[in-house]
XYZ file of N, CA, C and O in Angstrom:
752
model
N -215.224 206.483 -37.702
C -215.205 205.084 -37.948
C -216.334 204.723 -38.876
O -217.465 205.214 -38.715
N -216.058 203.983 -39.927
C -217.065 203.579 -40.942
C -217.968 202.418 -40.384
O -217.443 201.548 -39.731
N -219.194 202.483 -40.754
C -220.128 201.417 -40.444
C -220.042 200.441 -41.535
O -220.298 200.789 -42.741
N -219.804 199.173 -41.216
C -219.610 198.132 -42.197
C -220.944 197.355 -42.282
O -221.322 196.655 -41.366
N -221.583 197.295 -43.467
C -222.814 196.616 -43.677
C -222.563 195.490 -44.654
O -222.157 195.784 -45.810
N -222.849 194.231 -44.299
C -222.677 193.152 -45.204
C -224.061 192.845 -45.887
O -225.020 192.593 -45.127
N -224.125 192.836 -47.180
C -225.254 192.539 -47.948
C -225.201 191.112 -48.431
O -224.307 190.692 -49.142
N -226.310 190.307 -48.110
C -226.410 188.965 -48.658
C -227.626 188.925 -49.576
O -228.673 189.510 -49.211
N -227.501 188.243 -50.689
C -228.588 188.141 -51.683
C -229.080 186.742 -51.781
O -228.202 185.814 -52.031
N -230.326 186.525 -51.599
C -230.932 185.201 -51.664
C -231.172 184.583 -52.959
O -231.919 183.606 -53.123
N -230.737 185.245 -54.009
C -230.873 184.640 -55.345
C -229.548 184.535 -56.012
O -228.670 185.410 -55.862
N -229.278 183.440 -56.657
C -227.964 183.159 -57.268
C -228.040 183.587 -58.752
O -226.957 183.614 -59.386
N -229.138 183.906 -59.296
C -229.274 184.267 -60.707
C -228.518 185.529 -60.995
O -228.703 186.596 -60.273
N -227.750 185.560 -62.040
C -226.955 186.769 -62.471
C -227.801 187.995 -62.631
O -227.419 189.029 -62.225
N -228.922 187.848 -63.216
C -229.860 188.982 -63.521
C -230.869 189.217 -62.448
O -231.896 189.860 -62.707
N -230.712 188.714 -61.269
C -231.560 188.790 -60.137
C -231.955 190.245 -59.860
O -231.053 191.108 -59.678
N -233.216 190.521 -59.781
C -233.663 191.884 -59.292
C -233.178 192.158 -57.940
O -232.867 193.330 -57.517
N -233.129 191.215 -57.044
C -232.567 191.414 -55.737
C -231.152 191.674 -55.672
O -230.685 192.491 -54.862
N -230.431 191.075 -56.526
C -228.937 191.386 -56.728
C -228.802 192.784 -57.150
O -228.005 193.533 -56.721
N -229.692 193.225 -58.180
C -229.622 194.543 -58.696
C -229.905 195.592 -57.531
O -229.312 196.600 -57.463
N -230.910 195.227 -56.622
C -231.186 196.052 -55.538
C -229.942 196.174 -54.496
O -229.635 197.307 -54.093
N -229.246 195.075 -54.315
C -228.109 195.081 -53.462
C -226.982 195.865 -54.060
O -226.325 196.665 -53.330
N -226.791 195.740 -55.408
C -225.738 196.547 -56.049
C -226.026 198.043 -55.946
O -225.210 198.849 -55.773
N -227.370 198.342 -56.037
C -227.738 199.743 -55.941
C -227.538 200.238 -54.492
O -227.083 201.371 -54.376
N -227.789 199.408 -53.460
C -227.572 199.797 -52.145
C -226.057 200.125 -51.877
O -225.751 201.044 -51.163
N -225.193 199.349 -52.550
C -223.769 199.620 -52.430
C -223.466 201.016 -52.851
O -222.715 201.752 -52.243
N -224.026 201.419 -54.044
C -223.752 202.738 -54.526
C -224.431 203.830 -53.725
O -224.012 204.984 -53.795
N -225.470 203.527 -53.087
C -226.269 204.583 -52.347
C -225.801 204.744 -50.916
O -226.311 205.610 -50.182
N -224.812 203.986 -50.470
C -224.297 204.112 -49.128
C -223.889 205.482 -48.805
O -223.152 206.145 -49.534
N -224.288 206.049 -47.698
C -223.949 207.409 -47.331
C -222.522 207.441 -46.812
O -221.865 206.417 -46.537
N -221.987 208.671 -46.688
C -220.661 208.842 -46.145
C -220.568 208.228 -44.768
O -221.582 208.385 -44.004
N -219.580 207.470 -44.492
C -219.431 206.841 -43.204
C -220.014 205.504 -43.142
O -219.990 204.721 -42.187
N -220.506 204.984 -44.297
C -221.044 203.602 -44.350
C -220.440 202.931 -45.571
O -220.232 203.520 -46.600
N -220.144 201.602 -45.360
C -219.539 200.874 -46.383
C -220.538 199.561 -46.564
O -220.571 198.801 -45.656
N -221.242 199.498 -47.636
C -222.041 198.351 -47.879
C -221.302 197.376 -48.825
O -220.904 197.789 -49.958
N -221.046 196.226 -48.362
C -220.234 195.179 -49.130
C -221.160 194.051 -49.583
O -221.769 193.412 -48.691
N -221.173 193.813 -50.810
C -222.005 192.773 -51.380
C -221.241 191.452 -51.324
O -220.171 191.327 -51.907
N -221.780 190.539 -50.557
C -221.051 189.184 -50.395
C -221.193 188.376 -51.628
O -222.310 188.229 -52.111
N -220.086 187.860 -52.065
C -219.986 186.939 -53.243
C -219.601 185.498 -52.694
O -218.812 185.432 -51.823
N -220.254 184.541 -53.186
C -219.949 183.169 -52.745
C -220.912 182.307 -52.084
O -220.562 181.249 -51.590
N -222.134 182.735 -51.918
C -223.159 181.920 -51.276
C -223.403 180.579 -52.020
O -223.712 179.594 -51.335
N -223.218 180.538 -53.344
C -223.406 179.318 -54.053
C -222.367 178.217 -53.668
O -222.653 177.029 -53.900
N -221.241 178.663 -53.226
C -220.191 177.685 -52.921
C -220.285 177.043 -51.577
O -219.594 176.107 -51.204
N -221.188 177.582 -50.738
C -221.299 177.055 -49.300
C -222.086 175.827 -49.347
O -223.274 175.796 -49.799
N -221.608 174.674 -48.783
C -222.386 173.476 -48.748
C -223.568 173.631 -47.789
O -223.652 174.470 -46.883
N -224.633 172.804 -47.996
C -225.729 172.853 -47.074
C -225.193 172.571 -45.623
O -224.304 171.778 -45.422
N -225.821 173.285 -44.680
C -225.366 173.090 -43.327
C -225.497 171.710 -42.839
O -226.452 171.007 -43.019
N -224.377 171.212 -42.299
C -224.374 169.798 -41.717
C -223.416 169.839 -40.508
O -222.253 170.156 -40.646
N -223.992 169.558 -39.373
C -223.205 169.611 -38.141
C -221.980 168.714 -38.128
O -220.977 168.992 -37.515
N -222.053 167.602 -38.956
C -220.907 166.738 -39.043
C -219.676 167.429 -39.599
O -218.566 166.964 -39.425
N -219.812 168.380 -40.560
C -218.703 169.036 -41.134
C -218.435 170.442 -40.471
O -217.451 171.074 -40.818
N -219.265 170.780 -39.482
C -219.025 172.075 -38.803
C -218.355 171.784 -37.566
O -218.853 171.879 -36.476
N -217.048 171.383 -37.695
C -216.196 171.040 -36.579
C -214.881 171.803 -36.675
O -214.424 172.155 -37.721
N -214.398 172.119 -35.508
C -213.123 172.917 -35.450
C -212.037 172.227 -36.300
O -211.816 171.084 -36.227
N -211.529 173.073 -37.216
C -210.478 172.609 -38.142
C -211.044 171.998 -39.377
O -210.269 171.580 -40.263
N -212.328 171.747 -39.439
C -212.966 171.061 -40.543
C -214.054 171.861 -41.256
O -214.744 171.381 -42.191
N -214.224 173.109 -40.771
C -215.300 173.919 -41.449
C -214.946 174.230 -42.882
O -213.787 174.625 -43.196
N -215.876 173.928 -43.848
C -215.560 174.213 -45.229
C -215.137 175.746 -45.427
O -215.645 176.567 -44.776
N -214.126 175.885 -46.311
C -213.502 177.253 -46.498
C -214.586 178.253 -46.869
O -214.585 179.346 -46.399
N -215.605 177.873 -47.651
C -216.628 178.790 -48.170
C -217.409 179.294 -46.927
O -217.796 180.440 -46.832
N -217.769 178.353 -46.064
C -218.536 178.705 -44.889
C -217.716 179.536 -43.888
O -218.221 180.529 -43.290
N -216.437 179.158 -43.764
C -215.598 179.997 -42.910
C -215.392 181.475 -43.430
O -215.444 182.362 -42.622
N -215.280 181.552 -44.718
C -215.260 182.907 -45.372
C -216.552 183.755 -45.099
O -216.371 184.904 -44.770
N -217.678 183.097 -45.121
C -218.925 183.852 -44.811
C -218.928 184.184 -43.345
O -219.265 185.364 -43.052
N -218.542 183.345 -42.503
C -218.497 183.669 -41.053
C -217.598 184.819 -40.776
O -217.930 185.719 -40.006
N -216.424 184.828 -41.413
C -215.445 185.849 -41.214
C -215.995 187.241 -41.729
O -215.836 188.244 -41.031
N -216.642 187.208 -42.882
C -217.229 188.379 -43.444
C -218.333 188.992 -42.490
O -218.357 190.202 -42.217
N -219.192 188.105 -42.017
C -220.213 188.567 -41.125
C -219.624 189.008 -39.755
O -220.101 190.002 -39.216
N -218.660 188.337 -39.291
C -218.029 188.750 -37.922
C -217.385 190.148 -38.098
O -217.388 190.931 -37.114
N -216.907 190.447 -39.181
C -216.287 191.775 -39.472
C -217.258 192.885 -39.810
O -216.877 194.046 -39.917
N -218.517 192.501 -39.941
C -219.626 193.621 -40.283
C -220.175 194.110 -38.922
O -220.155 193.392 -37.937
N -220.680 195.275 -39.064
C -221.391 195.920 -37.957
C -222.882 195.562 -38.047
O -223.611 195.599 -37.035
N -223.394 195.262 -39.311
C -224.791 195.056 -39.507
C -224.943 194.151 -40.787
O -224.003 194.175 -41.638
N -226.059 193.535 -40.923
C -226.369 192.851 -42.158
C -227.613 193.372 -42.868
O -228.505 193.793 -42.222
N -227.570 193.388 -44.211
C -228.792 193.805 -45.014
C -229.012 192.573 -45.964
O -228.188 192.306 -46.774
N -230.102 191.956 -45.717
C -230.469 190.715 -46.526
C -231.485 191.183 -47.632
O -232.483 191.822 -47.328
N -231.207 190.692 -48.824
C -232.146 190.868 -49.945
C -232.692 189.522 -50.344
O -231.988 188.688 -50.717
N -234.096 189.390 -50.220
C -234.610 188.083 -50.532
C -235.710 188.131 -51.521
O -236.678 188.959 -51.419
N -235.668 187.227 -52.492
C -236.850 187.005 -53.378
C -237.726 186.027 -52.541
O -237.435 185.705 -51.447
N -238.884 185.684 -53.148
C -239.768 184.767 -52.516
C -239.908 183.544 -53.412
O -240.319 183.651 -54.561
N -239.533 182.356 -52.913
C -239.638 181.126 -53.699
C -240.795 180.309 -53.033
O -240.630 179.875 -51.866
N -241.812 180.064 -53.776
C -242.966 179.282 -53.306
C -243.471 179.698 -51.928
O -243.773 178.952 -51.021
N -243.525 181.029 -51.770
C -244.064 181.613 -50.563
C -243.125 181.686 -49.341
O -243.511 181.922 -48.246
N -241.822 181.360 -49.572
C -240.974 181.366 -48.477
C -239.485 181.863 -48.849
O -239.317 182.231 -49.978
N -238.626 181.681 -47.964
C -237.220 182.168 -48.093
C -236.467 181.116 -48.965
O -236.613 179.923 -48.906
N -235.603 181.665 -49.901
C -234.782 180.773 -50.717
C -233.817 179.970 -49.878
O -233.254 180.451 -48.835
N -233.544 178.739 -50.379
C -232.656 177.835 -49.619
C -231.244 178.431 -49.443
O -230.640 178.177 -48.352
N -230.767 179.145 -50.404
C -229.380 179.679 -50.289
C -229.221 180.656 -49.200
O -228.307 180.723 -48.437
N -230.329 181.438 -48.969
C -230.263 182.461 -47.873
C -230.487 181.733 -46.543
O -229.819 182.025 -45.560
N -231.410 180.866 -46.482
C -231.542 180.033 -45.275
C -230.323 179.312 -44.816
O -229.932 179.264 -43.645
N -229.588 178.759 -45.869
C -228.361 178.003 -45.587
C -227.277 178.997 -45.037
O -226.616 178.612 -44.046
N -227.219 180.192 -45.573
C -226.234 181.110 -45.033
C -226.585 181.456 -43.548
O -225.713 181.590 -42.725
N -227.815 181.689 -43.247
C -228.322 181.996 -41.953
C -227.931 180.826 -41.046
O -227.468 181.017 -39.840
N -228.116 179.598 -41.475
C -227.781 178.406 -40.641
C -226.320 178.410 -40.316
O -225.908 178.232 -39.152
N -225.400 178.655 -41.276
C -223.928 178.673 -41.086
C -223.604 179.850 -40.123
O -222.794 179.674 -39.246
N -224.248 180.916 -40.253
C -223.989 182.114 -39.471
C -224.505 181.948 -37.990
O -224.061 182.660 -37.089
N -225.391 181.015 -37.786
C -225.945 180.869 -36.406
C -225.047 180.040 -35.499
O -225.288 179.919 -34.296
N -224.028 179.412 -36.000
C -223.110 178.501 -35.302
C -221.797 179.110 -35.143
O -221.397 179.942 -35.936
N -221.063 178.692 -34.147
C -221.395 177.763 -33.110
C -222.584 178.358 -32.246
O -222.606 179.485 -32.033
N -223.368 177.441 -31.669
C -224.431 177.837 -30.949
C -224.166 178.786 -29.800
O -223.186 178.555 -29.083
N -224.820 179.933 -29.776
C -224.622 180.928 -28.775
C -223.453 181.827 -29.056
O -223.308 182.854 -28.321
N -222.712 181.631 -30.137
C -221.587 182.479 -30.462
C -221.487 182.642 -31.978
O -220.439 182.814 -32.583
N -222.701 182.634 -32.635
C -222.628 182.773 -34.144
C -222.209 184.120 -34.542
O -222.179 185.134 -33.819
N -221.832 184.244 -35.841
C -221.297 185.457 -36.372
C -222.194 186.660 -36.447
O -221.797 187.794 -36.581
N -223.532 186.363 -36.395
C -224.499 187.436 -36.370
C -225.158 187.794 -35.009
O -225.989 188.577 -34.915
N -224.600 187.125 -34.024
C -225.163 187.314 -32.641
C -225.201 188.762 -32.223
O -224.139 189.401 -32.258
N -226.363 189.290 -31.971
C -226.544 190.629 -31.515
C -226.401 191.756 -32.591
O -226.511 192.923 -32.253
N -226.080 191.315 -33.781
C -225.843 192.361 -34.840
C -227.230 192.781 -35.449
O -228.066 191.935 -35.687
N -227.409 194.046 -35.716
C -228.588 194.496 -36.421
C -228.727 193.891 -37.801
O -227.754 193.882 -38.495
N -229.880 193.355 -38.143
C -230.152 192.718 -39.395
C -231.450 193.325 -39.998
O -232.447 193.293 -39.360
N -231.337 193.812 -41.264
C -232.523 194.353 -41.943
C -232.819 193.429 -43.108
O -231.891 193.019 -43.804
N -234.085 193.067 -43.364
C -234.428 192.243 -44.459
C -235.353 193.056 -45.436
O -236.338 193.598 -44.930
N -235.014 193.043 -46.640
C -235.780 193.747 -47.764
C -235.731 192.868 -48.972
O -235.124 191.808 -49.035
N -236.505 193.312 -49.997
C -236.421 192.550 -51.253
C -237.530 192.910 -52.160
O -238.403 193.717 -51.967
N -237.507 192.231 -53.307
C -238.548 192.359 -54.382
C -238.843 190.970 -54.827
O -238.121 190.077 -54.809
N -240.116 190.830 -55.255
C -240.661 189.539 -55.799
C -241.805 189.912 -56.747
O -242.278 191.024 -56.830
N -242.100 188.885 -57.617
C -243.041 189.116 -58.680
C -244.454 189.358 -58.105
O -245.226 190.079 -58.648
N -244.773 188.710 -57.066
C -246.144 188.752 -56.500
C -246.605 190.209 -56.016
O -245.732 191.160 -55.895
N -247.776 190.300 -55.748
C -248.371 191.627 -55.378
C -247.964 192.175 -54.082
O -248.197 193.354 -53.810
N -247.313 191.331 -53.190
C -246.904 191.819 -51.947
C -245.372 191.980 -51.823
O -244.873 192.335 -50.806
N -244.637 191.702 -52.904
C -243.264 191.932 -52.943
C -242.375 191.054 -52.176
O -241.273 191.339 -51.765
N -242.879 189.889 -51.810
C -242.099 188.913 -51.088
C -242.141 189.034 -49.580
O -241.212 188.597 -48.842
N -243.188 189.626 -49.043
C -243.260 189.836 -47.608
C -243.288 188.409 -46.773
O -242.706 188.455 -45.693
N -243.772 187.419 -47.360
C -243.695 186.138 -46.691
C -242.283 185.726 -46.524
O -241.916 185.298 -45.384
N -241.440 185.762 -47.568
C -240.122 185.401 -47.451
C -239.382 186.232 -46.517
O -238.512 185.803 -45.727
N -239.670 187.547 -46.557
C -239.004 188.513 -45.666
C -239.321 188.190 -44.188
O -238.468 188.199 -43.376
N -240.591 187.868 -43.958
C -240.948 187.489 -42.582
C -240.287 186.221 -42.104
O -239.809 186.158 -40.997
N -240.141 185.244 -43.006
C -239.469 183.999 -42.653
C -237.954 184.290 -42.447
O -237.391 183.688 -41.567
N -237.398 185.066 -43.228
C -235.894 185.405 -43.047
C -235.768 186.110 -41.660
O -234.820 185.847 -40.953
N -236.637 187.082 -41.413
C -236.588 187.787 -40.105
C -236.673 186.766 -38.933
O -235.985 186.812 -37.880
N -237.592 185.805 -39.076
C -237.784 184.782 -38.048
C -236.532 183.922 -37.869
O -236.003 183.753 -36.746
N -235.960 183.496 -38.993
C -234.706 182.627 -38.939
C -233.568 183.412 -38.326
O -232.764 182.913 -37.486
N -233.402 184.682 -38.792
C -232.342 185.515 -38.264
C -232.482 185.768 -36.791
O -231.456 185.724 -36.063
N -233.615 186.036 -36.295
C -233.876 186.211 -34.870
C -233.516 185.052 -34.055
O -232.918 185.197 -33.007
N -233.991 183.880 -34.516
C -233.650 182.601 -33.829
C -232.132 182.313 -33.836
O -231.625 181.892 -32.886
N -231.468 182.825 -34.943
C -230.082 182.599 -35.065
C -229.177 183.471 -34.208
O -228.029 183.375 -34.189
N -229.942 184.445 -33.608
C -229.176 185.333 -32.728
C -228.974 186.785 -33.238
O -228.463 187.700 -32.486
N -229.395 187.101 -34.412
C -229.327 188.414 -34.960
C -230.321 189.286 -34.337
O -231.392 188.790 -33.818
N -230.096 190.628 -34.329
C -231.067 191.549 -33.723
C -231.837 192.124 -34.930
O -231.399 193.064 -35.635
N -232.982 191.521 -35.233
C -233.831 191.990 -36.271
C -234.367 193.341 -36.122
O -234.910 193.690 -35.020
N -234.150 194.191 -37.105
C -234.632 195.537 -37.051
C -236.005 195.495 -37.731
O -236.172 195.526 -38.953
N -237.074 195.468 -36.958
C -238.456 195.251 -37.429
C -239.028 196.518 -38.104
O -239.892 196.431 -38.901
N -238.574 197.679 -37.775
C -239.200 198.889 -38.279
C -238.481 199.377 -39.605
O -238.850 200.476 -40.051
N -237.531 198.691 -40.084
C -236.943 199.074 -41.424
C -237.300 197.977 -42.409
O -236.771 196.827 -42.307
N -238.249 198.297 -43.273
C -238.719 197.263 -44.257
C -238.895 197.875 -45.557
O -239.049 199.072 -45.741
N -238.738 197.068 -46.650
C -239.012 197.437 -47.991
C -239.255 196.136 -48.788
O -238.529 195.189 -48.838
N -240.551 196.211 -49.311
C -240.907 194.996 -50.166
C -241.496 195.696 -51.518
O -242.387 196.450 -51.438
N -240.861 195.283 -52.630
C -241.338 195.840 -53.875
C -242.017 194.879 -54.678
O -241.355 193.812 -55.118
N -243.285 194.980 -54.955
C -244.078 194.036 -55.713
C -243.811 194.159 -57.213
O -243.336 195.115 -57.707
N -244.240 193.090 -57.893
C -244.254 193.146 -59.444
C -242.843 193.210 -60.011
O -242.783 193.846 -61.107
N -241.843 192.622 -59.475
C -240.492 192.800 -59.924
C -240.278 192.437 -61.381
O -239.612 193.152 -62.131
N -240.949 191.381 -61.829
C -240.697 190.932 -63.287
C -241.211 191.987 -64.231
O -240.501 192.289 -65.241
N -242.265 192.637 -63.936
C -242.772 193.703 -64.785
C -242.189 195.043 -64.528
O -241.784 195.745 -65.413
N -242.038 195.350 -63.235
C -241.472 196.652 -62.833
C -240.073 196.824 -63.402
O -239.624 197.921 -63.774
N -239.289 195.770 -63.258
C -237.847 195.916 -63.637
C -237.524 195.197 -65.065
O -236.374 194.886 -65.328
N -238.542 194.986 -65.811
C -238.344 194.372 -67.135
C -237.438 195.113 -68.047
O -236.602 194.620 -68.740
N -237.652 196.496 -67.979
C -236.867 197.363 -68.906
C -236.132 198.489 -68.058
O -235.495 199.359 -68.586
N -236.318 198.443 -66.723
C -235.762 199.482 -65.885
C -234.883 198.783 -64.773
O -235.479 198.012 -64.054
N -233.648 199.163 -64.640
C -232.885 198.641 -63.542
C -233.298 199.393 -62.252
O -233.672 200.518 -62.297
N -233.352 198.702 -61.125
C -233.804 199.320 -59.837
C -233.066 200.737 -59.646
O -233.644 201.616 -59.031
N -231.820 200.759 -60.032
C -231.019 202.043 -59.855
C -231.536 203.172 -60.610
O -231.299 204.350 -60.330
N -232.328 202.848 -61.650
C -232.963 203.904 -62.521
C -234.413 204.200 -62.122
O -235.083 205.011 -62.847
N -234.893 203.624 -61.114
C -236.282 203.814 -60.618
C -236.170 204.746 -59.491
O -235.781 204.357 -58.345
N -236.671 206.021 -59.615
C -236.481 206.977 -58.608
C -237.166 206.631 -57.274
O -236.702 206.909 -56.221
N -238.347 206.066 -57.362
C -239.065 205.624 -56.173
C -238.290 204.526 -55.391
O -238.150 204.611 -54.179
N -237.697 203.586 -56.070
C -236.954 202.541 -55.459
C -235.632 203.145 -54.916
O -235.306 202.700 -53.752
N -234.933 203.901 -55.568
C -233.715 204.536 -55.044
C -233.948 205.281 -53.836
O -233.197 205.298 -52.836
N -235.070 206.012 -53.867
C -235.412 206.851 -52.643
C -235.748 205.993 -51.469
O -235.266 206.180 -50.323
N -236.436 204.843 -51.702
C -236.796 203.908 -50.560
C -235.589 203.210 -50.065
O -235.323 203.088 -48.887
N -234.735 202.772 -50.996
C -233.539 202.065 -50.729
C -232.549 202.977 -49.938
O -231.850 202.491 -48.995
N -232.398 204.154 -50.371
C -231.623 205.093 -49.746
C -232.009 205.276 -48.289
O -231.167 205.253 -47.289
N -233.337 205.337 -48.029
C -233.848 205.540 -46.666
C -233.490 204.274 -45.817
O -233.010 204.421 -44.695
N -233.597 203.066 -46.427
C -233.340 201.833 -45.701
C -231.827 201.876 -45.236
O -231.519 201.626 -44.062
N -230.938 202.162 -46.225
C -229.474 202.155 -45.891
C -229.113 203.287 -44.910
O -228.355 203.038 -43.963
N -229.671 204.430 -45.080
C -229.396 205.537 -44.173
C -229.871 205.264 -42.784
O -229.159 205.570 -41.780
N -231.076 204.672 -42.649
C -231.629 204.343 -41.293
C -230.806 203.304 -40.648
O -230.556 203.296 -39.472
N -230.376 202.221 -41.346
C -229.539 201.202 -40.840
C -228.186 201.730 -40.450
O -227.735 201.479 -39.311
N -227.628 202.625 -41.280
C -226.346 203.235 -40.868
C -226.496 204.089 -39.625
O -225.708 204.064 -38.701
N -227.525 204.862 -39.540
C -227.744 205.778 -38.322
C -228.021 204.961 -37.136
O -227.437 205.257 -36.074
N -228.689 203.842 -37.209
C -228.900 202.930 -36.107
C -227.580 202.372 -35.522
O -227.316 202.479 -34.347
N -226.772 201.892 -36.448
C -225.509 201.265 -35.955
C -224.579 202.329 -35.498
O -223.888 202.214 -34.465
N -224.535 203.538 -36.129
C -223.687 204.619 -35.791
C -224.068 205.036 -34.301
O -223.188 205.279 -33.423
N -225.413 205.149 -33.994
C -225.802 205.532 -32.719
C -225.454 204.460 -31.664
O -225.033 204.889 -30.611
N -225.576 203.219 -32.016
C -225.149 202.158 -31.110
C -223.626 202.203 -30.735
O -223.190 202.061 -29.652
N -222.815 202.512 -31.838
C -221.393 202.509 -31.601
C -221.012 203.779 -30.756
O -220.141 203.703 -29.934
N -221.693 204.911 -31.026
C -221.460 206.094 -30.239
C -221.815 205.944 -28.795
O -221.088 206.388 -27.838
N -222.846 205.141 -28.449
C -223.359 204.936 -27.099
C -222.485 203.958 -26.398
O -222.438 203.954 -25.186
N -221.784 203.157 -27.070
C -220.952 202.068 -26.507
C -219.670 202.612 -25.837
O -219.189 203.551 -25.937
């Protein structure tokens, strides 16, 4: 059985370094793992309980919930905006947290990684994302981390897939998440 990992990217920019990291993770997935990059976070309206009603959930939000429900784990890629998590990623987490107590990420392993321009590689945003995911019911995997500093200069002329240090670290992240989920499925 293949381990299905859903990748969400907290940047909507086409040339986003975090998107490039996610695309690289898709290519680095080991045998037995399928990393799927989710498309469509820009179409999801801001979470509003008034529109989150049976039969009335916006199609874009329902599509995200369906993708997360079908995944065995999530891998979040986040930049850091003003020292915190981007709104698009927080919004996705909010939609995935509902309905209360039965959200699409409930009990699923979630790893948060990313890159940012600052010297710490976006660790504040990653910490905020982990906090939100944990409260939303996801099972935050605290010991799998990757924060790559200096993204604007480091990736100015080099795609993350062409940076051997980054591909080695990202391969380890994906392999460890795959192994964790595989072990959980085997034990079940």
